[in-house]
Short mmCIF file of C-alpha atoms and ligand atoms in Angstrom, two decimals:
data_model
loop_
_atom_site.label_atom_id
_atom_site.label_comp_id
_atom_site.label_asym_id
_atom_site.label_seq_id
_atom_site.Cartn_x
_atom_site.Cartn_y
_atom_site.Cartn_z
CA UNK A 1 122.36 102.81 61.61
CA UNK A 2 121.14 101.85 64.84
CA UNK A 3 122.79 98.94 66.50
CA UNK A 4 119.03 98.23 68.41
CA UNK A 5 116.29 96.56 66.77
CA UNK A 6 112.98 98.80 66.87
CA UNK A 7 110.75 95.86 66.80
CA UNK A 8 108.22 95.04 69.45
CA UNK A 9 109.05 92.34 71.35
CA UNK A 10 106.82 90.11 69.63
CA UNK A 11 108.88 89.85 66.47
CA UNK A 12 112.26 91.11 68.44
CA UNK A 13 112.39 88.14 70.55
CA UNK A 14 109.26 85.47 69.91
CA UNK A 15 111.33 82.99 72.68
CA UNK A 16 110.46 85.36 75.24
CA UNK A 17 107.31 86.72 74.01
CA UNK A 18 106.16 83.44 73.84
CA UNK A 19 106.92 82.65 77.59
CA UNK A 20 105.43 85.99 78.29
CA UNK A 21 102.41 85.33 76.61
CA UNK A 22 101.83 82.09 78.36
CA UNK A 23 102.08 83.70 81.97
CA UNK A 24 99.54 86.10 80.54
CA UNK A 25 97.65 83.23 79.90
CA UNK A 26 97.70 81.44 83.25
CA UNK A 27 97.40 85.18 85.42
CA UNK A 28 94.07 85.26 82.73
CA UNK A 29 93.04 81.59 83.40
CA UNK A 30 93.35 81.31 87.06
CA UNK A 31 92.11 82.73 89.91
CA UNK A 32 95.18 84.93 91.79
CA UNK A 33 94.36 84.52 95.20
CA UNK A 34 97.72 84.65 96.62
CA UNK A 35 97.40 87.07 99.34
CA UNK A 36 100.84 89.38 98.44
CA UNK A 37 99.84 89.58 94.72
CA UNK A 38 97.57 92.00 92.66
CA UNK A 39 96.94 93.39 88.85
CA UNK A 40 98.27 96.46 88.40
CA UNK A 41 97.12 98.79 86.20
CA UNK A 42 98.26 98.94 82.69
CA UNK A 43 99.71 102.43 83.19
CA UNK A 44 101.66 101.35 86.34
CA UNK A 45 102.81 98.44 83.87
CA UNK A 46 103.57 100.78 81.05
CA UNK A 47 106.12 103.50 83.54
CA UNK A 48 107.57 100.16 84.55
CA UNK A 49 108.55 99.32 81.16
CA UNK A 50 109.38 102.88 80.05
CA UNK A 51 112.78 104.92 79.11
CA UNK A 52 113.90 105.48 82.87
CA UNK A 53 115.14 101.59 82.66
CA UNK A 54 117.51 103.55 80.67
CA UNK A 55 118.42 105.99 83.35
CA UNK A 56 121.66 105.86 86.23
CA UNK A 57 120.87 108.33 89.11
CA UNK A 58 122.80 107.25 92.07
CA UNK A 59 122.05 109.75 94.73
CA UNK A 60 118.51 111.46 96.05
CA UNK A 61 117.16 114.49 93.86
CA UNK A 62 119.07 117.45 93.44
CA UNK A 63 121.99 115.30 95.52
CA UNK A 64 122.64 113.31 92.22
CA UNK A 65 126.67 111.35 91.17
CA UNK A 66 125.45 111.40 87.39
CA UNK A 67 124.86 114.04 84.63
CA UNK A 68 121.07 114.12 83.28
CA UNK A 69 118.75 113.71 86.19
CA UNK A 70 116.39 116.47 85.71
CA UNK A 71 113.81 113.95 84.55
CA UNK A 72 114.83 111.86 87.43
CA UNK A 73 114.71 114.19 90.02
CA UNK A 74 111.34 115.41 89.04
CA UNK A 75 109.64 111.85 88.78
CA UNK A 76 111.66 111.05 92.21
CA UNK A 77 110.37 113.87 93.48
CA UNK A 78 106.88 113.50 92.71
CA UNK A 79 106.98 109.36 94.18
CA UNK A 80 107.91 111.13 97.30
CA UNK A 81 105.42 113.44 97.98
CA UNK A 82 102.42 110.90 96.98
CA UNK A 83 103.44 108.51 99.00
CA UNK A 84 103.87 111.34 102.11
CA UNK A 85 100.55 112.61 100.45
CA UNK A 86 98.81 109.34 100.99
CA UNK A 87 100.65 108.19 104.33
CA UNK A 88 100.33 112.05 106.27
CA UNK A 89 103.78 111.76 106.67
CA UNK A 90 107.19 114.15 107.01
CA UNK A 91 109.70 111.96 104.71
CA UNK A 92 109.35 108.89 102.74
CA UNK A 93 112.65 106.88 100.22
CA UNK A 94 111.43 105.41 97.39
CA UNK A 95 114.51 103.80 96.51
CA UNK A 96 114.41 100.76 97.92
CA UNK A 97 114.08 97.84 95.59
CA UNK A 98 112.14 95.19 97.73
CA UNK A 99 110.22 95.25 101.33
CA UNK A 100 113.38 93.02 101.88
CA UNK A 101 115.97 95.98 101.14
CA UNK A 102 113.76 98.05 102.96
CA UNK A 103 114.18 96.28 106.14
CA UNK A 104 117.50 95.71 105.58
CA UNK A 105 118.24 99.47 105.21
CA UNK A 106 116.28 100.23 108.30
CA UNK A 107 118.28 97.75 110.31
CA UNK A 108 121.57 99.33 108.50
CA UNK A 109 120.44 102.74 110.04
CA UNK A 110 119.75 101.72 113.12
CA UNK A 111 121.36 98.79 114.50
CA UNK A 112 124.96 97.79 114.95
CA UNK A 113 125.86 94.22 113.85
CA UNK A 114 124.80 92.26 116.63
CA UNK A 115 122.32 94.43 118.14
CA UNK A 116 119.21 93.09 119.17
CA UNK A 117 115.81 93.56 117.12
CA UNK A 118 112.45 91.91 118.14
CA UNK A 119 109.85 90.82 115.45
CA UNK A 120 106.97 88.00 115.34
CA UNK A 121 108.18 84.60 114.24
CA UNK A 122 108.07 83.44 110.98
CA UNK A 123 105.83 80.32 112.11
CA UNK A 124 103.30 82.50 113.66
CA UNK A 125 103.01 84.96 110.90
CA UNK A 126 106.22 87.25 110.83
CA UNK A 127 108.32 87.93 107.89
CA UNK A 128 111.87 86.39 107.42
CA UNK A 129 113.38 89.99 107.67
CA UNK A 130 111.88 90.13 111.07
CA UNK A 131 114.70 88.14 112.83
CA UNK A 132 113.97 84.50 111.40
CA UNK A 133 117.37 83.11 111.49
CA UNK A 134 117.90 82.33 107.79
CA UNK A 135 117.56 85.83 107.30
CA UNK A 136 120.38 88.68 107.21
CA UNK A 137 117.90 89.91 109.86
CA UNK A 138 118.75 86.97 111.86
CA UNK A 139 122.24 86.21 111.27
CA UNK A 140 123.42 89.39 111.29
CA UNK A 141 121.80 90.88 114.26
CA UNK A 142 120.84 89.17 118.12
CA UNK A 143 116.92 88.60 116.74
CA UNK A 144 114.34 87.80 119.13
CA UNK A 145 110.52 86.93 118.71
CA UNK A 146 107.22 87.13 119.88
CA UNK A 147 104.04 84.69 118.23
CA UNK A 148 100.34 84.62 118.74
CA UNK A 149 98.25 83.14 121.37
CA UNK A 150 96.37 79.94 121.64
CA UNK A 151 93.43 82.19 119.69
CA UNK A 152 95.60 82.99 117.13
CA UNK A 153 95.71 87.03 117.92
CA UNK A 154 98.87 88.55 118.68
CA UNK A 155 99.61 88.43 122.33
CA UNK A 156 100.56 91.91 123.50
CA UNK A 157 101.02 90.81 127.42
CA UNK A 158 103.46 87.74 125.97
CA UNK A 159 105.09 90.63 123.48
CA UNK A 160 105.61 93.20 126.70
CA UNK A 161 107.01 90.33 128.69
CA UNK A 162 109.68 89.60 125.51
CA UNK A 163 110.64 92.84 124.89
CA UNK A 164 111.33 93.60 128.87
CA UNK A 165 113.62 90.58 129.21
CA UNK A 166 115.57 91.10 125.35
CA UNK A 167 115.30 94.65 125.48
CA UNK A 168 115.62 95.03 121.82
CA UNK A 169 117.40 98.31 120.04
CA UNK A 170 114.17 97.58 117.90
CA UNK A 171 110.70 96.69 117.72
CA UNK A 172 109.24 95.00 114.21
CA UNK A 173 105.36 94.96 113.88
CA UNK A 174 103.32 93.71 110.90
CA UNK A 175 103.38 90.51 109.32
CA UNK A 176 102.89 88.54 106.31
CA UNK A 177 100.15 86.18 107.55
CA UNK A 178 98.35 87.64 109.90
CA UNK A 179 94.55 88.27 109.49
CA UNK A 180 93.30 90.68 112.30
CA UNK A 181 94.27 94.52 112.75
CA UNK A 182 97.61 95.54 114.36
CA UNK A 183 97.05 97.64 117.30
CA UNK A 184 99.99 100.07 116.42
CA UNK A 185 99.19 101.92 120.12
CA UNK A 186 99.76 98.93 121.65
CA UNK A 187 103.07 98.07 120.02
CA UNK A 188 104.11 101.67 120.67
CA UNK A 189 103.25 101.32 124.03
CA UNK A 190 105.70 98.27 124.28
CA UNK A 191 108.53 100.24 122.53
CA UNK A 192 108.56 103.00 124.72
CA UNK A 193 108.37 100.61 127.76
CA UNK A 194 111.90 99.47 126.63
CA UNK A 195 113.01 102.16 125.00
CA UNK A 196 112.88 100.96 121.53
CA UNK A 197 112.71 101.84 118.43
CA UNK A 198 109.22 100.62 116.29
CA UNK A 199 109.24 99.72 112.96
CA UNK A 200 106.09 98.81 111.40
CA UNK A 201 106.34 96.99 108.52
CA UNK A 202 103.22 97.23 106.54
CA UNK A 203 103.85 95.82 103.40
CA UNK A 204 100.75 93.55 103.07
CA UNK A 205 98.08 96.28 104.36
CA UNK A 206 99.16 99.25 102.91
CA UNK A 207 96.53 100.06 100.92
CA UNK A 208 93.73 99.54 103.74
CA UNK A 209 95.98 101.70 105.53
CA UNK A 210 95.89 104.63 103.01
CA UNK A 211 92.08 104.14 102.38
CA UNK A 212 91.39 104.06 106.38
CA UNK A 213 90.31 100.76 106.38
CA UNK A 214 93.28 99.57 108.79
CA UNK A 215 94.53 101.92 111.72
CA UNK A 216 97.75 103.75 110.72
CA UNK A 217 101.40 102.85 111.90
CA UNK A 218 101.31 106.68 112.09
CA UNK A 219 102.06 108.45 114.66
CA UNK A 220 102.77 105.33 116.80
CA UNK A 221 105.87 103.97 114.66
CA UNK A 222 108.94 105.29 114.43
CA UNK A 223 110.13 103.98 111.04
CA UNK A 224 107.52 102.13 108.48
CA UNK A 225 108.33 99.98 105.65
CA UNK A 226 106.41 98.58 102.98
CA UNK A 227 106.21 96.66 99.71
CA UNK A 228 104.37 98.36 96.87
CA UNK A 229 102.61 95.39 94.94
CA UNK A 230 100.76 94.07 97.41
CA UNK A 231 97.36 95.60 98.40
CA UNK A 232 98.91 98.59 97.40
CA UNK A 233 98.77 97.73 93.87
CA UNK A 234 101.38 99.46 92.73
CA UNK A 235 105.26 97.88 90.78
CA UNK A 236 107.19 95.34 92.94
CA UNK A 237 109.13 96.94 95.27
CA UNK A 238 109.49 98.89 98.56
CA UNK A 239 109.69 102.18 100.34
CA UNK A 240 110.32 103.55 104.10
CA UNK A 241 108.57 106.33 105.87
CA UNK A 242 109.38 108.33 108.92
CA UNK A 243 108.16 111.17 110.36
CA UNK A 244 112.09 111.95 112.40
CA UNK A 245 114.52 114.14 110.19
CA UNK A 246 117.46 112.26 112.06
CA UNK A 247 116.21 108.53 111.42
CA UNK A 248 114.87 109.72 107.41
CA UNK A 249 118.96 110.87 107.15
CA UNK A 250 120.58 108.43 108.46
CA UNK A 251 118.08 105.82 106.13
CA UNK A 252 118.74 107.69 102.95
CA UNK A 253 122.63 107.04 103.68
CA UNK A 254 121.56 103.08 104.37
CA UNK A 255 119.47 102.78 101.41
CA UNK A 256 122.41 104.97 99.21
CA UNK A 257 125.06 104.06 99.27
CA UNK A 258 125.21 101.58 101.66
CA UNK A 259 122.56 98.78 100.56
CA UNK A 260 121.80 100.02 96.99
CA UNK A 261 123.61 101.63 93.79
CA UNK A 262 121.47 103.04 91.43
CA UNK A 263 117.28 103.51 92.15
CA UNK A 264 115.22 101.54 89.32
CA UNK A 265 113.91 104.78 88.60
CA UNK A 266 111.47 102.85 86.14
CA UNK A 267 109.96 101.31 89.25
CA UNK A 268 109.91 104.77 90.69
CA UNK A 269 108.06 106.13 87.69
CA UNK A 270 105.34 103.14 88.26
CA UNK A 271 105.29 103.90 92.05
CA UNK A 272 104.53 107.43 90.99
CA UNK A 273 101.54 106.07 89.21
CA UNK A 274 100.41 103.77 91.37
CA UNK A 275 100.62 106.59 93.81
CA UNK A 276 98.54 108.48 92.17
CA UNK A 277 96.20 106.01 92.01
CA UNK A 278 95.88 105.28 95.59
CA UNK A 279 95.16 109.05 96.30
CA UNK A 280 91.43 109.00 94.07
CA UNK A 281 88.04 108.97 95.77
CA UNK A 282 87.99 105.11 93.95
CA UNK A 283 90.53 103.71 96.10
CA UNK A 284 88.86 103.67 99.72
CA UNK A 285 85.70 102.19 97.47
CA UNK A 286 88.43 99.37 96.30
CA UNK A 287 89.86 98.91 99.42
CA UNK A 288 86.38 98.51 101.61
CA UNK A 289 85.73 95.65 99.00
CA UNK A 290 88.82 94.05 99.56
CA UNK A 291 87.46 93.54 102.98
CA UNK A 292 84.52 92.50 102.44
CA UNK A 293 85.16 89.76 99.95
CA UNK A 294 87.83 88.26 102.43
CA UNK A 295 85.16 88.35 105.32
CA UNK A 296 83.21 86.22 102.90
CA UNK A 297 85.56 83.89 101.96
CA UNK A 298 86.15 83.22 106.01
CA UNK A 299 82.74 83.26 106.83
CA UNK A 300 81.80 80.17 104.08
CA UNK A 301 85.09 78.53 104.76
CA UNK A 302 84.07 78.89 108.85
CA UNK A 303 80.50 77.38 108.12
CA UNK A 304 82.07 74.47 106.18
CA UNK A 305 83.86 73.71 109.11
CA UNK A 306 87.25 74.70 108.30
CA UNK A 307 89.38 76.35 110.64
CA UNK A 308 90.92 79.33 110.53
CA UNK A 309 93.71 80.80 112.41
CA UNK A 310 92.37 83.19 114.39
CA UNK A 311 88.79 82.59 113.76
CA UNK A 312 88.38 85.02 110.55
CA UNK A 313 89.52 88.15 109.33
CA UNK A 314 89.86 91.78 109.38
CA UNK A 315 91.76 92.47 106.60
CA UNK A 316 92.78 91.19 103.12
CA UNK A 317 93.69 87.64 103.74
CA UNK A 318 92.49 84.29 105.60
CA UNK A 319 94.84 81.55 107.02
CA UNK A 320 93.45 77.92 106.73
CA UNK A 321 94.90 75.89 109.16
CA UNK A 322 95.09 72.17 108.60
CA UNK A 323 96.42 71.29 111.47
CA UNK A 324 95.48 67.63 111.99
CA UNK A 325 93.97 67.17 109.08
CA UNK A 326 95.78 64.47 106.63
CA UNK A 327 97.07 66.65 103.66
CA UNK A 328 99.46 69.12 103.97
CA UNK A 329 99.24 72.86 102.56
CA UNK A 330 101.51 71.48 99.85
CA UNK A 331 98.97 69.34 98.95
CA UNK A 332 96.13 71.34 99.18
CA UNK A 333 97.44 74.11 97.13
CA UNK A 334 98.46 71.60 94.64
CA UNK A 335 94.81 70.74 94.38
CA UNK A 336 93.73 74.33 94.39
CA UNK A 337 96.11 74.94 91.45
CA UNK A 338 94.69 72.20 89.58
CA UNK A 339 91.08 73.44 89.92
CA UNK A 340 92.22 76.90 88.60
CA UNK A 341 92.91 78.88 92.29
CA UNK A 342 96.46 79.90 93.10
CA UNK A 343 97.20 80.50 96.56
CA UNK A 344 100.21 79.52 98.93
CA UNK A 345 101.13 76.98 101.17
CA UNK A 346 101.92 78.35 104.52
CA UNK A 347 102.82 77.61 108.18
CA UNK A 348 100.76 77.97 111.09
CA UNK A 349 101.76 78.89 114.51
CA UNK A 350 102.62 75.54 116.17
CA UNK A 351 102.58 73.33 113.14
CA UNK A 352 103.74 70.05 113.13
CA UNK A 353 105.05 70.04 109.17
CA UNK A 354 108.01 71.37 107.87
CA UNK A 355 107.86 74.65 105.94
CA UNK A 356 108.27 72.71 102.81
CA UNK A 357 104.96 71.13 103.52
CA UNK A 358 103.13 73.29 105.98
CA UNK A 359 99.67 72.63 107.83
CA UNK A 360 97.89 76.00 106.03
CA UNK A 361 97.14 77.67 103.08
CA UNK A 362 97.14 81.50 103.11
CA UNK A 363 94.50 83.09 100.66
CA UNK A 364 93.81 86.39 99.85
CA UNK A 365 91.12 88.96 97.72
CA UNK A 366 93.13 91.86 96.69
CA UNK A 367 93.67 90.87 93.08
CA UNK A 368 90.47 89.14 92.55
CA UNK A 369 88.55 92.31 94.01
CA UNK A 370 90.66 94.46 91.58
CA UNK A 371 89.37 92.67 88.32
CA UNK A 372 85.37 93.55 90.37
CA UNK A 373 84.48 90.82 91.76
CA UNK A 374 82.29 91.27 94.87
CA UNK A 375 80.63 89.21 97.64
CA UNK A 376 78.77 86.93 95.11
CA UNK A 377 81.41 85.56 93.43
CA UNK A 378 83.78 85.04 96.48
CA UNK A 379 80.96 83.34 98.20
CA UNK A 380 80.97 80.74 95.51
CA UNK A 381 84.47 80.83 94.57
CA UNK A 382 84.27 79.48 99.03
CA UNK A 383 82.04 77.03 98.06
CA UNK A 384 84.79 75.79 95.37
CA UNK A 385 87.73 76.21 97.73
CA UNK A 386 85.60 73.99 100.37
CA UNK A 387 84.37 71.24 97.94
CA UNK A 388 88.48 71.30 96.84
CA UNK A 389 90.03 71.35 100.36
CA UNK A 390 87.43 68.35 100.76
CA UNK A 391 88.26 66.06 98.29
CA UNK A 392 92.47 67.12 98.06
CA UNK A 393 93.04 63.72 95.72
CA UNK A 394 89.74 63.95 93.77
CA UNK A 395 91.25 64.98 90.37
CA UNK A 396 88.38 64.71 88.34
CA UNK A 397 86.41 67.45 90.39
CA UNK A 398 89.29 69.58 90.38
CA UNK A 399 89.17 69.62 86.73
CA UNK A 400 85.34 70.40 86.76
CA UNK A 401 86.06 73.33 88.94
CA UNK A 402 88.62 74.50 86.62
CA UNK A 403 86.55 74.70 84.07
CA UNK A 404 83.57 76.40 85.62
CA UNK A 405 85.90 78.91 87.47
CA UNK A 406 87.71 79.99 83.80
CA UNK A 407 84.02 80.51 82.88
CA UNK A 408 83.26 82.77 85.73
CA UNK A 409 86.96 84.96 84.40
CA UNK A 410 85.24 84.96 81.20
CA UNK A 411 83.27 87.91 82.92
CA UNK A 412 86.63 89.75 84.76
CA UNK A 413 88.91 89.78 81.94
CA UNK A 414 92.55 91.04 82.96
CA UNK A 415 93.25 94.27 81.37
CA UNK A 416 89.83 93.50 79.30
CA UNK A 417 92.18 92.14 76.55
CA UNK A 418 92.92 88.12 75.59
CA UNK A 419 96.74 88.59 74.82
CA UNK A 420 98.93 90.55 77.04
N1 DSN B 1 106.75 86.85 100.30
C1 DSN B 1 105.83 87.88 100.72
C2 DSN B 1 104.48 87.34 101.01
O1 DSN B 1 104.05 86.52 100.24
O2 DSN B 1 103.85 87.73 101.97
C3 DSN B 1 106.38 88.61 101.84
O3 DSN B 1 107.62 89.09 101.46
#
């Protein structure tokens, strides 16, 4: 007798089903505008539920501490060379659990403790792993940062001028609201002037980046991280690139065993898939839209007379500053949520709320674009974020909007099914 049931969960476990069944519901019901997010595909979902959650490989292929890791090695294997496939690069580790582990591992590698890393702050647009003090990056390590201008670009002459007086052991570009193109020449140009090392993290643009709709960290960085669920639209999760044998070696070691025990080689298998993905003649078509349908959300948003940090976009996402305005971005994504659009609160450089509250809201198209929606339904789902942002207590038209916006899904159904 087996001592596991072989019923779907459905039947195995109805609690959880249940629970799972209503997220299903509200990822069906609402718009997902939240600029890290996307819908996989169903076979990215299905590897990440499969038999390797079964599977212990601690180790790299071939290099393995357990007994029956052919399987592993070979879906390992084949992660690896998509994502160099994709990338044009020499070595890639698809172990690492997170964009946050990722970091981590590349500071492991390369810094001492105390050593002193550079990244943008978190107010302007940085990550927390790029030195913000409530961070291992920033606690553990003498962090340093570098912010936007009064226009709301990156200021390379202000970065060039922090990096000569810190001298940091390493550089961090990329961000996690920023919405113009990184100039990865520029940031190299920086690194070298100081002699240090560049990471670029590129978790949120990845897949513009492999479709050659964003320049390439490549060959300007010396290290690049990145998430995997983000606009690469692949399982949570992260991964590190180089294109230096010494700096790939001496990551593998941070990433195994010093960070991380065993991969989640069922995330691996998905990562394989969503690899895959990213390497068909559909993806730069997917990734040109993503573009487009955030230039058209700025563009309404701009001729409403909102503002937006920086003035627009060139990638995936748009940052609505509310700076003097009298709701916060708590509020305002409250009010989104309750008209049926899920986005985030977020800072903006020099706000004047606390990051519980925040003076912006951070919206993004990747998801939305992935379920085929195109210019003319952003433009009016602009028109609904405008009439929201608005009227932020007006709960009656919130509701309205709700309802006409779950009519619009009616046409995008996730995974074309009603039940997950
Ligand atoms: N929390 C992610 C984001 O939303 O951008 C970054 O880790």
């Amino acid at each position: 007798m087996h001592f596991i049931t072989t019923q779907r969960l459905s039947t195995a476990d109805e609690t959880v089903f249940g629970i799972l069944q209503r997220e299903f519901t509200r990822q069906a019901t609402h718009l997902e505008m939240i600029a890290s997010e996307n819908f996989t595909s169903p076979a990215v979902m299905e590897a990440t539920g499969s038999i390797f959650t079964n599977k212990y490989a601690e180790g790299y292929p071939q290099k393995r501490y357990y007994g029956g890791c052919a399987y592993a090695d070979e879906i390992e294997q084949l992660a690896i060379e998509r994502l160099c496939e994709i990338f044009g690069c020499a070595y890639a580790n698809v172990q690492p659990h997170s964009g946050s582990q990722a970091n981590g591992a590349v500071y492991a590698a390369l810094l001492n403790a105390g050593e002193s890393l550079l990244g943008m702050d978190l107010q302007q647009g940085g990550h927390l792993t790029h030195g913000a003090k409530v961070s291992f990056s920033g606690k553990n390590y003498h962090a340093f940062s570098y912010g936007v201008g009064a226009n709301g670009l990156i200021d390379y002459a202000q970065v060039m001028e922090v990096a000569k007086r810190v001298k940091p052991k390493i550089l961090v570009c990329g961000a996690s609201a920023y919405a113009r193109e990184i100039d990865f020449a520029k940031f190299r140009e920086i690194a070298d002037a100081v002699g240090a090392i560049l990471l670029a993290d590129i978790a949120h643009i990845a897949g513009l980046v492999a479709a050659d709709e964003h320049m390439s960290p490549f060959p300007y960085a010396h290290v690049v991280t990145s998430t995997t669920h983000k606009t690469l639209r692949g399982p949570r999760g992260g991964v590190i690139m180089t294109n230096d044998e010494a700096i790939a070696k001496k990551i593998n070691a941070a990433i195994f065993p010093g960070i991380q025990g065993g991969p989640l080689l069922h995330v691996i298998a998905a990562k394989a898939v969503a690899f895959g993905e990213v390497l068909t003649p559909q993806w730069k078509a997917y990734a040109k839209q993503v573009k487009r349908n955030a230039r058209v959300l700025s563009e309404v948003l701009l001729q409403r007379g909102f503002e937006l940090v920086s003035g627009g976009t060139d990638n995936h996402l748009i940052l609505v500053s509310l700076l003097g305005r009298d709701f916060s971005g708590e509020e305002a994504s409250i009010a989104l949520e309750n008209a049926g659009i899920t986005v985030n609160k977020n800072s903006v450089p020099n706000d004047t709320r606390s990051a519980k509250l925040t003076s912006g809201v951070r919206i993004g198209s990747a998801a939305l674009t992935t379920l085929g929606m195109k210019e003319k339904e952003f433009r009016h789902i602009a028109h609904r974020i405008g009439d929201v942002l608005e009227e932020v207590h007006n709960t009656a038209l919130h509701v309205k909007i709700k309802k006409e916006l779950v009519a619009l899904l009616q046409n995008f159904q996730l995974y074309g099914c009603a039940t997950y």
